[in-house]
């Protein structure tokens, strides 16, 4: 489903990724690890065409991403949920509006939005803060909003960058459980992390990008 | 598909209103800047129309004055009576000829006495001097009014030459020089008016361009986030056009109200009386002028949005 | 302590330039909006000064005309000679009396012939009519020129009454009504000029207020961070004042150059010739006027910064 | 040195902190823990007068913070280094300029700034990225910039909110070592975290705010 073949990536002639190749299959649960600055975030960004590989080929849903039409990019991104390391929440929209965003841009009607958003907010234990603005949330709460926004669209792939960096062990376990349940329903999960406890908890395949 | 389109459209308006609400400060700023620029535009239009109107009043002065030759001045009562009758015959003769010319609207005859009264009425500054002169010394005048659509330099000079060749006519006066100069000036006023309007249009496009670009710059972060989670360009742009459209209309209405208020204050305090003293008669913009500026305002808002948003997509 | 103060000051300027550099778009926008507003201000000032100047040319018309009584008209050559001599004596008598009045600058006597010539020269439109009148029918005139600093309504009416009571004087003419109206108009021009300038000042404070507030809003995040790591209000505010000061000065220079360019294009294409035809003589702003606007511009920039930054600290 | 006595804190009538009392002495190394949303960040913000307690008294450097003059706040903050959970870097300044900021606002002269900033950047292994802008750094690198900015002023107290949330174990160890060395030179350290590995690594007093 997601296929990296001999991918190289450089910023200003510094190669961050060299000859990275891996394959992620439909319905898998995969961890991507590596030390700080190894290129985990960069790798994931390339999947949703936020960054282009310097060399090599990336296939997503059996399509070559480097040849994708700019017009097609939004539709690719709607099929892939992404939890950003820095959350990327809109600070002048409430928690509810932030989570609803993904559905709104796909043109889903209002009643369905309300139903789905309410459901997912309850799952990440944030329903009571639905009318708060992101800046009045704790770091861990913001992270959970970002996760909820990615999950609410029921994407076929979910990419999460350090989704539990700001969460204590208990909350992290709850999040992992949610991710697992979505995985069981068929969503492919790709999680970047350096938290060894999380990896142990997840018990899944690990791709260490420094080793490729 | 149609229900989804309606859903989108509904959404676009919702987003536009949300954007306006969430950036009240920026929007009020953009609104006032645009109002300011439209106000200046309207004000120039008003000034221009009034100046042009004033100029036109010269051009509309579509008359020609003929001075008739005085017959010999005899001092007896009987001769005087004869002379008056004789003059009348000559005048009506000439008038009949003139009336046959194409484009002549009205012909009026002033006897010595009438022309004396006319002079006193129209030159109040030297009234005291004229009052001392005997009416008999004043010329007999025929005044010709032309249809305004016939007036052209060639037509007037044609008439002028035909009149000059007639008997009993002393000379013909139609301030040719004045006409020429005023025509030239009107031409330049037209050009300057056009240039100023173009300049204002460009600067108002620039103003709304910058106002909207600044709003976009503030929202750049949001726009990037939206694009990352799969928003199409239309999803981001259309609300922006709606936003700036609403803004332009509001700004225009605001500036029009402002201008109208100022105009009425001006009228209220009778400042126009002082202008009337210089034979300047001020008028407000016609609804057609207002419509033109409205169109220009809307266009500049939309063009501004177009230019400012182009870079980001 | 002093070295630290200098260090701070140095830093403030460095930060101001860094801010300008890091927000080029916003600053160019603010600059052009401010230029736009200053340009309008300068343009109004230019228009106002020219209108005022034009008005003033009426007020400077500080003359009074006295019409002398005509002596009995006898038709013999000898009587005519005597009459001329007699008139001269009366005139010089009156002139001597007038010259003793305080504030009189010059007195000029026009005999019938001279006054005829004068009339013909000053009323070109009815020249043709006047040409048919004998010079002898024209009045003898004495024209009085006053020192301009003596002219006041009371002074003139005082002189008027004194002259009226003299022998051999038929009537005195000084277009009182005209004077009154023009004075009134000048008064209103002054008031309107003042109001318009105030209005422009306020709107230009508003413009720079909004421009700077928008810049601050964009930097709000940065300002908060700076305050969190221990920056004092001065550390944040002073560079902002420097920034807007630099901005105001640049905007002002830009708008002045623009106005000057437009003015010179106007002169270059001799549009002023057309205005001269209406006895309007256009002038550019004096350096004093420019200085006033510069001061107003700077003030509005600083006031704008003050108002816009006040809320945030 | 830092003394909380019966501190209560509420947002919109929801009490987040109830009757919190603790004492941190000069030169100590303290961890503050608690689950996501417990109030760790809020507690630390109160120390630098970013938030006010609803009830109770907070003494910092033997001064009552709730009675502090607004004019005095900047000078308090200059003595306390703060590593924010969301880093709070200026995105249009380079790494070097961001780190130099704290010294600049104190009016330190240019040459000293260059020397100190260079030193600290080398310590957190970021000297090679000194001319980059924060947005082109990885999450862990941004976090280290935030730490460097707080340390460069040589503050008498350093407060770090989740300073290793985005760091892998090796980098986290390096950071902890740096913090330890500053602590040895006399800086009081207050670290908020829920990372149990970090607490084990730090071997120091733990204040669990949910237990007070
Ligand atoms: N836009 C950019 N321009 C220049 N360099 C960049 C850019 N984005 C990332 N880098 C560099 O690429 C390297 C890898 O970054 P990346 O964000 O992928 O790391 P990461 O594995 O996610 O690390 P972390 O665990 O700290 O988040 C870093 O050294 C970073 O400085
Ligand atoms: N400005 C605010 N307005 C309203 N509520 C707020 C505000 N700031 C924080 N809160 C709430 O206070 C609670 C505690 O927040 P705080 O940031 O202190 O938690 P934390 O312990 O740092 O959590 P985390 O580990 O997730 O960062 C949260 O539930 C949060 O929603
Ligand atoms: Mg990363
Ligand atoms: Mg926190």
Tab-separated table of C-alpha atoms in Angstrom, chain B residues 112-276:
chain	number	residue	atom	x	y	z
B	112	UNK	CA	-31.602	100.202	-28.357
B	113	UNK	CA	-33.646	100.437	-25.173
B	114	UNK	CA	-33.841	96.678	-24.622
B	115	UNK	CA	-30.140	96.281	-25.220
B	116	UNK	CA	-29.522	99.094	-22.704
B	117	UNK	CA	-31.612	97.236	-20.108
B	118	UNK	CA	-29.873	94.001	-21.003
B	119	UNK	CA	-26.441	95.553	-20.495
B	120	UNK	CA	-27.352	97.041	-17.164
B	121	UNK	CA	-28.723	93.737	-16.013
B	122	UNK	CA	-25.693	91.714	-17.082
B	123	UNK	CA	-22.851	93.986	-16.111
B	124	UNK	CA	-23.716	95.020	-12.561
B	125	UNK	CA	-20.156	96.071	-11.897
B	126	UNK	CA	-20.233	98.999	-14.302
B	127	UNK	CA	-23.948	99.691	-13.913
B	128	UNK	CA	-23.187	103.104	-12.473
B	129	UNK	CA	-21.252	104.046	-15.561
B	130	UNK	CA	-23.762	102.663	-18.020
B	131	UNK	CA	-26.548	104.468	-16.231
B	132	UNK	CA	-25.059	107.731	-17.386
B	133	UNK	CA	-25.184	106.775	-21.066
B	134	UNK	CA	-28.261	107.522	-23.189
B	135	UNK	CA	-30.045	104.364	-24.416
B	136	UNK	CA	-29.868	105.707	-27.952
B	137	UNK	CA	-26.137	105.170	-27.896
B	138	UNK	CA	-26.641	101.496	-27.390
B	139	UNK	CA	-26.596	99.143	-30.355
B	140	UNK	CA	-29.510	97.200	-31.711
B	141	UNK	CA	-28.818	93.536	-31.156
B	142	UNK	CA	-30.109	90.250	-32.515
B	143	UNK	CA	-29.375	87.272	-30.329
B	144	UNK	CA	-29.437	83.784	-31.879
B	145	UNK	CA	-29.897	80.650	-29.824
B	146	UNK	CA	-28.741	77.403	-31.447
B	147	UNK	CA	-29.789	73.843	-30.835
B	148	UNK	CA	-27.026	72.494	-28.629
B	149	UNK	CA	-26.526	69.398	-30.797
B	150	UNK	CA	-25.722	71.605	-33.799
B	151	UNK	CA	-22.894	73.446	-32.131
B	152	UNK	CA	-19.515	72.720	-33.580
B	153	UNK	CA	-16.622	74.933	-34.451
B	154	UNK	CA	-17.169	74.503	-38.192
B	155	UNK	CA	-20.911	75.098	-38.020
B	156	UNK	CA	-20.487	78.265	-35.973
B	157	UNK	CA	-17.808	79.715	-38.195
B	158	UNK	CA	-19.945	78.880	-41.222
B	159	UNK	CA	-22.899	80.800	-39.782
B	160	UNK	CA	-20.528	83.566	-38.767
B	161	UNK	CA	-19.289	84.041	-42.335
B	162	UNK	CA	-22.810	83.995	-43.786
B	163	UNK	CA	-24.025	86.609	-41.311
B	164	UNK	CA	-21.011	88.865	-41.875
B	165	UNK	CA	-21.765	89.107	-45.578
B	166	UNK	CA	-25.321	90.425	-44.981
B	167	UNK	CA	-26.336	94.084	-45.309
B	168	UNK	CA	-27.138	96.235	-42.241
B	169	UNK	CA	-25.065	94.001	-40.007
B	170	UNK	CA	-22.199	95.756	-38.282
B	171	UNK	CA	-20.505	92.853	-36.711
B	172	UNK	CA	-21.097	89.368	-35.302
B	173	UNK	CA	-19.868	88.316	-31.934
B	174	UNK	CA	-19.629	84.771	-30.604
B	175	UNK	CA	-16.434	84.731	-28.527
B	176	UNK	CA	-14.699	82.335	-30.846
B	177	UNK	CA	-11.525	82.378	-28.834
B	178	UNK	CA	-13.405	81.657	-25.654
B	179	UNK	CA	-15.153	78.740	-27.308
B	180	UNK	CA	-11.894	77.325	-28.560
B	181	UNK	CA	-10.166	77.554	-25.273
B	182	UNK	CA	-13.035	76.113	-23.358
B	183	UNK	CA	-13.303	73.243	-25.760
B	184	UNK	CA	-9.630	72.582	-25.291
B	185	UNK	CA	-10.016	72.791	-21.569
B	186	UNK	CA	-12.960	70.424	-21.578
B	187	UNK	CA	-10.899	68.017	-23.599
B	188	UNK	CA	-8.114	68.183	-21.045
B	189	UNK	CA	-10.558	67.895	-18.180
B	190	UNK	CA	-11.835	64.736	-19.797
B	191	UNK	CA	-8.316	63.342	-20.141
B	192	UNK	CA	-7.273	64.375	-16.663
B	193	UNK	CA	-10.511	62.990	-15.251
B	194	UNK	CA	-9.846	59.719	-16.994
B	195	UNK	CA	-6.231	59.584	-15.833
B	196	UNK	CA	-7.172	60.435	-12.246
B	197	UNK	CA	-9.896	57.802	-12.280
B	198	UNK	CA	-7.473	55.208	-13.665
B	199	UNK	CA	-4.914	56.178	-11.066
B	200	UNK	CA	-7.512	55.888	-8.327
B	201	UNK	CA	-8.722	52.585	-9.692
B	202	UNK	CA	-5.216	51.162	-9.691
B	203	UNK	CA	-4.490	52.490	-6.249
B	204	UNK	CA	-7.747	51.097	-4.999
B	205	UNK	CA	-6.969	47.695	-6.506
B	206	UNK	CA	-3.630	47.994	-4.757
B	207	UNK	CA	-5.291	48.941	-1.491
B	208	UNK	CA	-7.652	46.015	-1.515
B	209	UNK	CA	-4.845	43.793	-2.766
B	210	UNK	CA	-2.735	44.757	0.216
B	211	UNK	CA	-5.579	44.652	2.708
B	212	UNK	CA	-6.542	41.172	1.593
B	213	UNK	CA	-2.961	40.010	1.311
B	214	UNK	CA	-2.383	41.037	4.881
B	215	UNK	CA	-5.450	39.120	5.954
B	216	UNK	CA	-4.142	36.132	4.011
B	217	UNK	CA	-0.695	36.485	5.535
B	218	UNK	CA	-2.289	36.367	8.953
B	219	UNK	CA	-4.244	33.298	7.895
B	220	UNK	CA	-1.311	31.722	6.058
B	221	UNK	CA	-0.806	29.295	8.902
B	222	UNK	CA	-4.463	28.294	8.890
B	223	UNK	CA	-4.447	27.950	5.122
B	224	UNK	CA	-1.455	25.632	5.275
B	225	UNK	CA	-3.117	23.503	7.914
B	226	UNK	CA	-6.312	23.321	5.859
B	227	UNK	CA	-4.378	22.245	2.807
B	228	UNK	CA	-2.539	19.595	4.820
B	229	UNK	CA	-5.769	17.958	5.851
B	230	UNK	CA	-7.085	17.890	2.304
B	231	UNK	CA	-8.802	21.198	1.523
B	232	UNK	CA	-8.959	22.069	-2.181
B	233	UNK	CA	-7.955	25.496	-3.425
B	234	UNK	CA	-11.593	26.364	-4.066
B	235	UNK	CA	-12.454	25.536	-0.493
B	236	UNK	CA	-9.996	28.201	0.626
B	237	UNK	CA	-10.400	30.754	-2.152
B	238	UNK	CA	-14.155	30.990	-2.608
B	239	UNK	CA	-14.859	32.083	0.975
B	240	UNK	CA	-12.112	34.665	0.496
B	241	UNK	CA	-13.843	36.101	-2.578
B	242	UNK	CA	-17.132	36.137	-0.710
B	243	UNK	CA	-15.407	37.851	2.185
B	244	UNK	CA	-13.831	40.540	0.058
B	245	UNK	CA	-17.013	40.952	-1.978
B	246	UNK	CA	-18.985	41.622	1.168
B	247	UNK	CA	-16.199	43.906	2.339
B	248	UNK	CA	-16.158	45.901	-0.910
B	249	UNK	CA	-19.905	46.394	-0.887
B	250	UNK	CA	-19.888	47.519	2.727
B	251	UNK	CA	-16.913	49.790	2.207
B	252	UNK	CA	-18.593	51.301	-0.812
B	253	UNK	CA	-21.860	51.937	1.014
B	254	UNK	CA	-19.943	53.434	3.904
B	255	UNK	CA	-17.977	55.787	1.701
B	256	UNK	CA	-21.080	56.793	-0.232
B	257	UNK	CA	-22.933	57.604	2.983
B	258	UNK	CA	-19.943	59.601	4.166
B	259	UNK	CA	-19.768	61.589	0.955
B	260	UNK	CA	-23.500	62.158	0.964
B	261	UNK	CA	-23.383	63.380	4.543
B	262	UNK	CA	-20.540	65.782	3.794
B	263	UNK	CA	-22.310	67.013	0.688
B	264	UNK	CA	-25.425	67.702	2.689
B	265	UNK	CA	-23.546	69.467	5.438
B	266	UNK	CA	-22.077	71.606	2.702
B	267	UNK	CA	-25.545	72.356	1.360
B	268	UNK	CA	-26.955	72.834	4.849
B	269	UNK	CA	-24.458	75.527	5.704
B	270	UNK	CA	-25.216	77.164	2.354
B	271	UNK	CA	-21.594	77.039	1.282
B	272	UNK	CA	-22.994	76.462	-2.169
B	273	UNK	CA	-24.389	80.015	-2.095
B	274	UNK	CA	-20.839	81.275	-2.124
B	275	UNK	CA	-20.005	79.069	-5.047
B	276	UNK	CA	-23.158	80.216	-6.794
